[in-house]
Coordinates of C-alpha atoms (C1' of nucleotides) in Angstrom, one line a residue:
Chain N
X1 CA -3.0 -0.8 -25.5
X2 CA -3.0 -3.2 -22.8
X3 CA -2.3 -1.9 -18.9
X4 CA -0.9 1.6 -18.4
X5 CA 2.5 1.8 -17.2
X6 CA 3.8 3.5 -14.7
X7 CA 7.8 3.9 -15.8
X8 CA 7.3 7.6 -16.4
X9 CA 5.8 8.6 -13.3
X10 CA 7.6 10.6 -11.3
X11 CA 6.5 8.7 -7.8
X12 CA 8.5 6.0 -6.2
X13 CA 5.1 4.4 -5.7
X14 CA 4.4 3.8 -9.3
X15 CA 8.0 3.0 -10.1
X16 CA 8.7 -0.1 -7.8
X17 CA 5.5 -1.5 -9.2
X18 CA 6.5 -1.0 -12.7
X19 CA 9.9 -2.5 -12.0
X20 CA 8.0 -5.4 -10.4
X21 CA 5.8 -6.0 -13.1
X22 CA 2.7 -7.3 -11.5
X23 CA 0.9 -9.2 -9.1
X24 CA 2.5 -12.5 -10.1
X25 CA 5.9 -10.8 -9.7
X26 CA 5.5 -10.4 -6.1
X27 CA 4.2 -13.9 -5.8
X28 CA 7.4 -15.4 -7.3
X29 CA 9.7 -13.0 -5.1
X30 CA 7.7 -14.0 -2.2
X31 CA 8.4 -17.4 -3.3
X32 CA 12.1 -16.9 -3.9
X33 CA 12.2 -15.4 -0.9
X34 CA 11.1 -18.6 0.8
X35 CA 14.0 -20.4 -1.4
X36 CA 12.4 -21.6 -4.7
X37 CA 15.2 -21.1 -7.4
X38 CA 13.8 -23.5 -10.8
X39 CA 11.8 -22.1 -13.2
X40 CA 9.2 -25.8 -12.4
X41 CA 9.5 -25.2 -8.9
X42 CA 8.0 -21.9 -9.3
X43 CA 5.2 -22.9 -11.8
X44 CA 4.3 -25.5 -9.5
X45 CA 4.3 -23.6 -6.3
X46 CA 2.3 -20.5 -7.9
X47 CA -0.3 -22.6 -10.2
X48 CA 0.6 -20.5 -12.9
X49 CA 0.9 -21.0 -16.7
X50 CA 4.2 -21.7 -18.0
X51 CA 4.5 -18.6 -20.8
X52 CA 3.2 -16.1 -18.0
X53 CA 6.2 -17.5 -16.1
X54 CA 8.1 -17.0 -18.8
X55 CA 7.0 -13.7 -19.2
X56 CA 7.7 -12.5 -15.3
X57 CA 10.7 -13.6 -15.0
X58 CA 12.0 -12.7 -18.3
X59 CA 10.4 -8.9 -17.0
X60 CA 12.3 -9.6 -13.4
X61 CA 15.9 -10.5 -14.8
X62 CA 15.5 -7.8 -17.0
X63 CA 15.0 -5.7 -13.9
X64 CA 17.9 -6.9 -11.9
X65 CA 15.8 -8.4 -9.3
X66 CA 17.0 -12.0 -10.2
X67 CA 19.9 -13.4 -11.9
X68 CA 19.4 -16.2 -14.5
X69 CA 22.2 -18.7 -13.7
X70 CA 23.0 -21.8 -15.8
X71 CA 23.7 -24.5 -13.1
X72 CA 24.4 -27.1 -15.6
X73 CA 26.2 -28.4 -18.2
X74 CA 25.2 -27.1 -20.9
X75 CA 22.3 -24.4 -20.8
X76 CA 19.5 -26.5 -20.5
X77 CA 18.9 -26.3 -16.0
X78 CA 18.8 -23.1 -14.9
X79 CA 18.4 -20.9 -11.4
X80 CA 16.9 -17.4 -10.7
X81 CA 18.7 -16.5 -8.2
X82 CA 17.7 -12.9 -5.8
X83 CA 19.8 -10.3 -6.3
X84 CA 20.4 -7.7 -3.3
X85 CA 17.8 -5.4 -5.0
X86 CA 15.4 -8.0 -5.3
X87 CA 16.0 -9.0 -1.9
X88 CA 15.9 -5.7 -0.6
X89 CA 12.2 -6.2 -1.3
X90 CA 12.0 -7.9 1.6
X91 CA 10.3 -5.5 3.9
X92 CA 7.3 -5.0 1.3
X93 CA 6.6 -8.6 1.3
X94 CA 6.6 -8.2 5.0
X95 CA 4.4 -5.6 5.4
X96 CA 2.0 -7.0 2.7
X97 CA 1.7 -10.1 4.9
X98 CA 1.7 -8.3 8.4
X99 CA -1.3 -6.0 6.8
X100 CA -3.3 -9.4 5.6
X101 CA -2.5 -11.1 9.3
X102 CA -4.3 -8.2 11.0
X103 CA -7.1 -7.0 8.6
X104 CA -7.7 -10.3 6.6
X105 CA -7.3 -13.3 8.3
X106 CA -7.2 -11.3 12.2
X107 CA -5.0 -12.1 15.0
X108 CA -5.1 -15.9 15.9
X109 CA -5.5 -17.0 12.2
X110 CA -2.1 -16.2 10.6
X111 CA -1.2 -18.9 7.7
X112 CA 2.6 -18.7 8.7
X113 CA 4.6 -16.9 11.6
X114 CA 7.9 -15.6 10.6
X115 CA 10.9 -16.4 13.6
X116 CA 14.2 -15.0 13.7
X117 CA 16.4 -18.2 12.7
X118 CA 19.2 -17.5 15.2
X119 CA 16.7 -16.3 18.6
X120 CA 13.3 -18.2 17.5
X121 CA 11.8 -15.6 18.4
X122 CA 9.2 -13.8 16.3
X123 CA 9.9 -10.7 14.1
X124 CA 8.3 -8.0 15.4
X125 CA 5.8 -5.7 13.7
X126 CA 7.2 -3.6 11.4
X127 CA 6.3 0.2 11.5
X128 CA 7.1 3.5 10.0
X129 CA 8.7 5.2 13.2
X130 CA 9.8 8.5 13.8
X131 CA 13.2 8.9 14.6
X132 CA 12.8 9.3 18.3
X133 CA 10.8 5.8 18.2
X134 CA 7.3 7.7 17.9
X135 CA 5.0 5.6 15.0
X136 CA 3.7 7.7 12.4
X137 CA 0.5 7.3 10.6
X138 CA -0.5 9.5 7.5
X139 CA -1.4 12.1 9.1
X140 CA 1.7 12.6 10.5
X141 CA 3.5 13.1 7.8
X142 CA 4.7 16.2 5.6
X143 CA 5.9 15.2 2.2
X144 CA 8.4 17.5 0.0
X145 CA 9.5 17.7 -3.1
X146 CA 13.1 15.5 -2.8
X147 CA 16.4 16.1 -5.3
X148 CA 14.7 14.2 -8.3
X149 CA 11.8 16.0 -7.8
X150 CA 10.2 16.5 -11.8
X151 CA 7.9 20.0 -12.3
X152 CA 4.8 17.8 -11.7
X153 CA 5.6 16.4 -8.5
X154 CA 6.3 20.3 -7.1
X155 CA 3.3 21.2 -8.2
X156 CA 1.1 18.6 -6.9
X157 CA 2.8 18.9 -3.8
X158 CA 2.2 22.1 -3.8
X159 CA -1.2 22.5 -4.7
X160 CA -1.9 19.4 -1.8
X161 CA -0.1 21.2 1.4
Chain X
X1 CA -10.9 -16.3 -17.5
X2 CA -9.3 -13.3 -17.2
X3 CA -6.5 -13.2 -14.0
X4 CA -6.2 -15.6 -11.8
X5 CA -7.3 -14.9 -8.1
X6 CA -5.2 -14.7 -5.0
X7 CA -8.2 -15.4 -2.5
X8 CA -7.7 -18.7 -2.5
X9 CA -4.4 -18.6 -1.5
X10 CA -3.0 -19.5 2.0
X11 CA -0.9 -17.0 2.0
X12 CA -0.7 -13.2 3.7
X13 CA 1.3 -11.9 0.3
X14 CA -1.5 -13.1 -2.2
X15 CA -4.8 -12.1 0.0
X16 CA -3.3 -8.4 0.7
X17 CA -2.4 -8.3 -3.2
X18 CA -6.4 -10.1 -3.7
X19 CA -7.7 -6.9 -1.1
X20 CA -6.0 -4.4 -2.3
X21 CA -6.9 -5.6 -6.1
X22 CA -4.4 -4.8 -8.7
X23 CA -1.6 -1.8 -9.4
X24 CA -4.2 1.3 -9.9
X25 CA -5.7 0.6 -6.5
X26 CA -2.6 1.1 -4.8
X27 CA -1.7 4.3 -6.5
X28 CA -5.4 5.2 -5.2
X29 CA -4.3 3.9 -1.9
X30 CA -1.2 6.2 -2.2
X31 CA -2.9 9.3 -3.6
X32 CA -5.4 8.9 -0.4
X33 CA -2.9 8.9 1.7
X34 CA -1.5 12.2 0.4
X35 CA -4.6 13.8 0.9
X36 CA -7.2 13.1 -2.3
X37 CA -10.8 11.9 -1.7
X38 CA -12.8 13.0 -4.3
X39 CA -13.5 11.0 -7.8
X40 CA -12.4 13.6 -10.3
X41 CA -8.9 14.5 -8.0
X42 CA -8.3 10.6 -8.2
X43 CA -9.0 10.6 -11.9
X44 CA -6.7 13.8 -12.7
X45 CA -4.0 12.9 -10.5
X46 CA -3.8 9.3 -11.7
X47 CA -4.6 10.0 -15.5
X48 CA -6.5 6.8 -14.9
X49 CA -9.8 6.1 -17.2
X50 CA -12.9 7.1 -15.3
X51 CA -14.6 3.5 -16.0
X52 CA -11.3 2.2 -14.3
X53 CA -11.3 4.1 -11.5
X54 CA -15.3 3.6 -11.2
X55 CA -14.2 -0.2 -10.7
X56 CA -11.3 0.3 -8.4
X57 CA -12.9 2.2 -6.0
X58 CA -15.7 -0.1 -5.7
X59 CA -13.6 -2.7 -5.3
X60 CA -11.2 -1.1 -2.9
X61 CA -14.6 0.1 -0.9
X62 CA -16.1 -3.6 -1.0
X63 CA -13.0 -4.6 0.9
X64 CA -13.1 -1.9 3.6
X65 CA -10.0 0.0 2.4
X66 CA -12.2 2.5 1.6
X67 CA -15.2 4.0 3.0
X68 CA -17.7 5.9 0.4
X69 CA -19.4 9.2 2.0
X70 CA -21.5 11.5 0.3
X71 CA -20.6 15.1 1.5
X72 CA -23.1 16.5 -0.9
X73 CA -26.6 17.4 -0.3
X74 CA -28.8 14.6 -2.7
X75 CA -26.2 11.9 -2.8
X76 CA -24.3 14.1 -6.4
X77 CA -20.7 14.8 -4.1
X78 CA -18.8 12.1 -2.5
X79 CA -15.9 11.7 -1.0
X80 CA -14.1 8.3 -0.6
X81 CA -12.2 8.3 3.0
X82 CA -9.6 6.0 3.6
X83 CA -10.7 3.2 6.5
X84 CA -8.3 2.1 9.3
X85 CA -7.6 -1.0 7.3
X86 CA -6.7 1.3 4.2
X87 CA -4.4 3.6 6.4
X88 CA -2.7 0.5 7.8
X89 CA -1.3 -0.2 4.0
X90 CA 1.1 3.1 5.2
X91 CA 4.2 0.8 5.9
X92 CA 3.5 -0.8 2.0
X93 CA 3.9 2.0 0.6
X94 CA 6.6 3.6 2.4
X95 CA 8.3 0.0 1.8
X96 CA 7.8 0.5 -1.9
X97 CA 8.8 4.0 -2.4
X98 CA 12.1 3.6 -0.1
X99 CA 13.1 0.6 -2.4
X100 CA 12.7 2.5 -5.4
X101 CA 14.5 5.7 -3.8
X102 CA 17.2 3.1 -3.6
X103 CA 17.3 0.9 -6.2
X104 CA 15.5 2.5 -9.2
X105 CA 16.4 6.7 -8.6
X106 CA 19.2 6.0 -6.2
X107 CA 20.1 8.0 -3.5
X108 CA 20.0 11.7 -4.5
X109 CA 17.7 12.0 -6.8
X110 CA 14.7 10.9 -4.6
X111 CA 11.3 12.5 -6.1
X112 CA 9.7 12.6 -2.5
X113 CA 11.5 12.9 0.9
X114 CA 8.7 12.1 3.9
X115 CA 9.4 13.9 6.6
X116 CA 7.5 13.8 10.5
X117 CA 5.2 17.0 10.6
X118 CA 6.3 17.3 14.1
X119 CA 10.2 17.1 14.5
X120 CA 10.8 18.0 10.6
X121 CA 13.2 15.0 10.6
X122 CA 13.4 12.6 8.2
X123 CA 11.4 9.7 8.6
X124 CA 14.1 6.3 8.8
X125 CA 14.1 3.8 6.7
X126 CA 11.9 1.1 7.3
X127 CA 13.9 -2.4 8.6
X128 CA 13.4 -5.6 9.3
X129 CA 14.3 -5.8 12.9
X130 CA 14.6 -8.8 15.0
X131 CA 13.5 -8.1 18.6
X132 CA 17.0 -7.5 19.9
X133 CA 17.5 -4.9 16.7
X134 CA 19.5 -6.5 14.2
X135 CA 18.3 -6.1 11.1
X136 CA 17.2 -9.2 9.2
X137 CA 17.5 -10.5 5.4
X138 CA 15.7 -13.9 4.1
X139 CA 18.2 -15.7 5.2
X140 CA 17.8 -14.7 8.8
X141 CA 14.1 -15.9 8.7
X142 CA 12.3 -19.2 9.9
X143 CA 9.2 -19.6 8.4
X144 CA 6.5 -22.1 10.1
X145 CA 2.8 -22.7 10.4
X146 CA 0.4 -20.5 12.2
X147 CA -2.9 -21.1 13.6
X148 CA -4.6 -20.9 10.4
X149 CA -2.2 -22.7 7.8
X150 CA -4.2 -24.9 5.6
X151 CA -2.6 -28.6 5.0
X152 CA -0.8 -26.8 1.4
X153 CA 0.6 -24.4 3.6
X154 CA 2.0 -27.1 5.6
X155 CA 3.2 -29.4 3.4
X156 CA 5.4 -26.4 1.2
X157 CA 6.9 -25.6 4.6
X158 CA 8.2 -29.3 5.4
X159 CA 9.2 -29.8 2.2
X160 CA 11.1 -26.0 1.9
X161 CA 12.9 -26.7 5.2
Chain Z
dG1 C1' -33.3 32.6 -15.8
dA2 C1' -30.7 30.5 -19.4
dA3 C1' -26.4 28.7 -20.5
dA4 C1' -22.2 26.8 -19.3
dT5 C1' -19.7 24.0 -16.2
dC6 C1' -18.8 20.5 -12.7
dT7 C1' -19.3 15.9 -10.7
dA8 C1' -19.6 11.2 -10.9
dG9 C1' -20.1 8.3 -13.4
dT10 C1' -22.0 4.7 -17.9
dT11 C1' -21.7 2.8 -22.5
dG12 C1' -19.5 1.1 -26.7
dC13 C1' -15.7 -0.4 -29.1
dG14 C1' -11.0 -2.0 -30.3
dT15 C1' -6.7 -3.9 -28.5
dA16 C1' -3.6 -6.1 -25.3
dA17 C1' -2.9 -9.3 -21.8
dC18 C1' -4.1 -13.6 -19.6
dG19 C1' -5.1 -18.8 -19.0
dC20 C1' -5.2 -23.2 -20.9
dA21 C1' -3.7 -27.0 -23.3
dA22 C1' -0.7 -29.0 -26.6
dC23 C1' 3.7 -29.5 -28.3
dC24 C1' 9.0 -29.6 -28.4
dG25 C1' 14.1 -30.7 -28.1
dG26 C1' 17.9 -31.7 -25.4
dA27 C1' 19.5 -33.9 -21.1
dT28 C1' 18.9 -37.2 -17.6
dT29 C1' 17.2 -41.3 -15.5
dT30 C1' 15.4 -46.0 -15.7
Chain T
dA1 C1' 16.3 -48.0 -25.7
dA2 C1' 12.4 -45.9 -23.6
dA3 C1' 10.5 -42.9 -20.4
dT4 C1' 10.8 -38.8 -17.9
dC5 C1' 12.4 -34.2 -16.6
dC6 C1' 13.4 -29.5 -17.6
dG7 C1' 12.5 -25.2 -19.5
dG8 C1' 10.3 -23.5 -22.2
dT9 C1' 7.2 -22.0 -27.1
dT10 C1' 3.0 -21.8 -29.9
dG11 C1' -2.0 -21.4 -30.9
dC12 C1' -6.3 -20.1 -29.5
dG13 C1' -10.2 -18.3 -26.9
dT14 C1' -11.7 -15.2 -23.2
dT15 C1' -11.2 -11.4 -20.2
dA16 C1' -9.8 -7.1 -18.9
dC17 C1' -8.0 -2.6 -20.1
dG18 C1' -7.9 2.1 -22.3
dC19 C1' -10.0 5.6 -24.9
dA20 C1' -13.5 8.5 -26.3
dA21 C1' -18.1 9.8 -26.3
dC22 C1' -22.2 10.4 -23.8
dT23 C1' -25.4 11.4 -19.7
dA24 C1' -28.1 13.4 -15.8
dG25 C1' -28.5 16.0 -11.9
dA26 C1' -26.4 19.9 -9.3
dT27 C1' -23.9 24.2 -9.3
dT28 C1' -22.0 28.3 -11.0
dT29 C1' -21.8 32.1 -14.3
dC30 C1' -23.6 35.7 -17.2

DNA sequence: GAAATCTAGTTGCGTAACGCAACCGGATTT
DNA sequence: AAATCCGGTTGCGTTACGCAACTAGATTTC
């Protein structure tokens, strides 16, 4: 039956990871995020086999995170180009590497630094803030039910406040 | 062989992914952050396979994320408490859900809303900021070497640049 | 105080997914 | 004309996943 999906949960959670697909998916964003566009480009940069490749970025197009674009003459050299909803994914990628820079590799050892391109300077730590500037951890937090809200997710709200 | 590993990698992305461990242990993560700490809550709420969860959470506790306590009286009752390390995976999650609120449900029909226990406000979407405020897409960003990039790392940065 | 239930798993088994290597056909380069 | 590049597909073996059944000690119920 292969890996459980998540499509039909009602949680926003389990959702963007469906729509993702799976742990090389993020890998190739991150990757088109750094500019990669060819389908070789991306197998070489990732180590991975071709047909999973295949497979990803089949799932990915499919998802409207990139666009397959024929950028020559006649079908046979192609780009995956982002989409605004697959770069919108930026700020998970971000966080994902801000986590590893502070509880993986620790302050001092960070792989890459991310600068603004027009300042230099570095972009800052990203944080779930209040709205009067305050940062919020878990605790913090009240969680409702929102419009989409299905009969599961009132109840296990519910049943957790 | 099974999937390939991320713990290789030079890269924030693929170690957080490698820590964190695959999809189920970030629904774990997210269910732990809304409140659930015991085996049998995990293993309703998720509908995930006991044997699953059973290697998940030792992962997930092998990497800190986690910490394993036994709140029963001869070591029968445990409860698994989220470390600092596994609370700092808050601004992941909030990433992924407020990308799905907006690209997958759109806006509306949002499952959750997260609100601050304390004002009652709606907690603001999460940015990428530059230090002056703007916010930032990929285009916006310079990446280049930190302290710890290996010599890969540096060379796919010349050559992307 | 015996039986039922709860908790936190383990074991066995079948299927789906993954990884590797080889192959392929059209286009481009040498 | 031959070699190489590009973007895959195919076949095969191994691993991991998912389900259901089982377990053993602790707790609750009757």
């Amino acid at each position: 039956m292969g890996r459980k999906r998540f499509g039909d949960i009602n949680c926003g959670v389990g959702q963007a990871l469906e729509a993702v697909g799976d742990w090389w998916s993020l890998m190739i964003v991150r990757d088109a995020v750094f500019g990669i566009r060819r389908f070789s480009d991306f197998a070489q940069s990732l180590g991975v086999a071709k047909n999973i490749l295949t497979t990803r970025l089949d799932h990915l197009v499919a998802h409207g995170i990139f666009e397959k674009v024929d950028v020559g003459s006649m079908g046979t050299r192609f780009e995956y180009q982002l989409t605004d909803k697959g770069e919108a994914l930026l700020p998970v990628l971000i966080a994902l590497r801000e986590w590893s820079d502070e509880w993986v590799f620790g302050r001092g050892h960070e792989p890459i630094i991310i600068r603004d391109q027009h300042t230099g300077r570095r972009v800052p730590k990203m944080r779930v803030l209040a709205s009067d500037g305050r940062p919020l951890s878990p605790r913090d937090l009240r969680v409702v039910p929102g419009p989409g809200a299905s009969e599961d997710t009132i109840q296990r709200l519910r049943k957790n406040s």
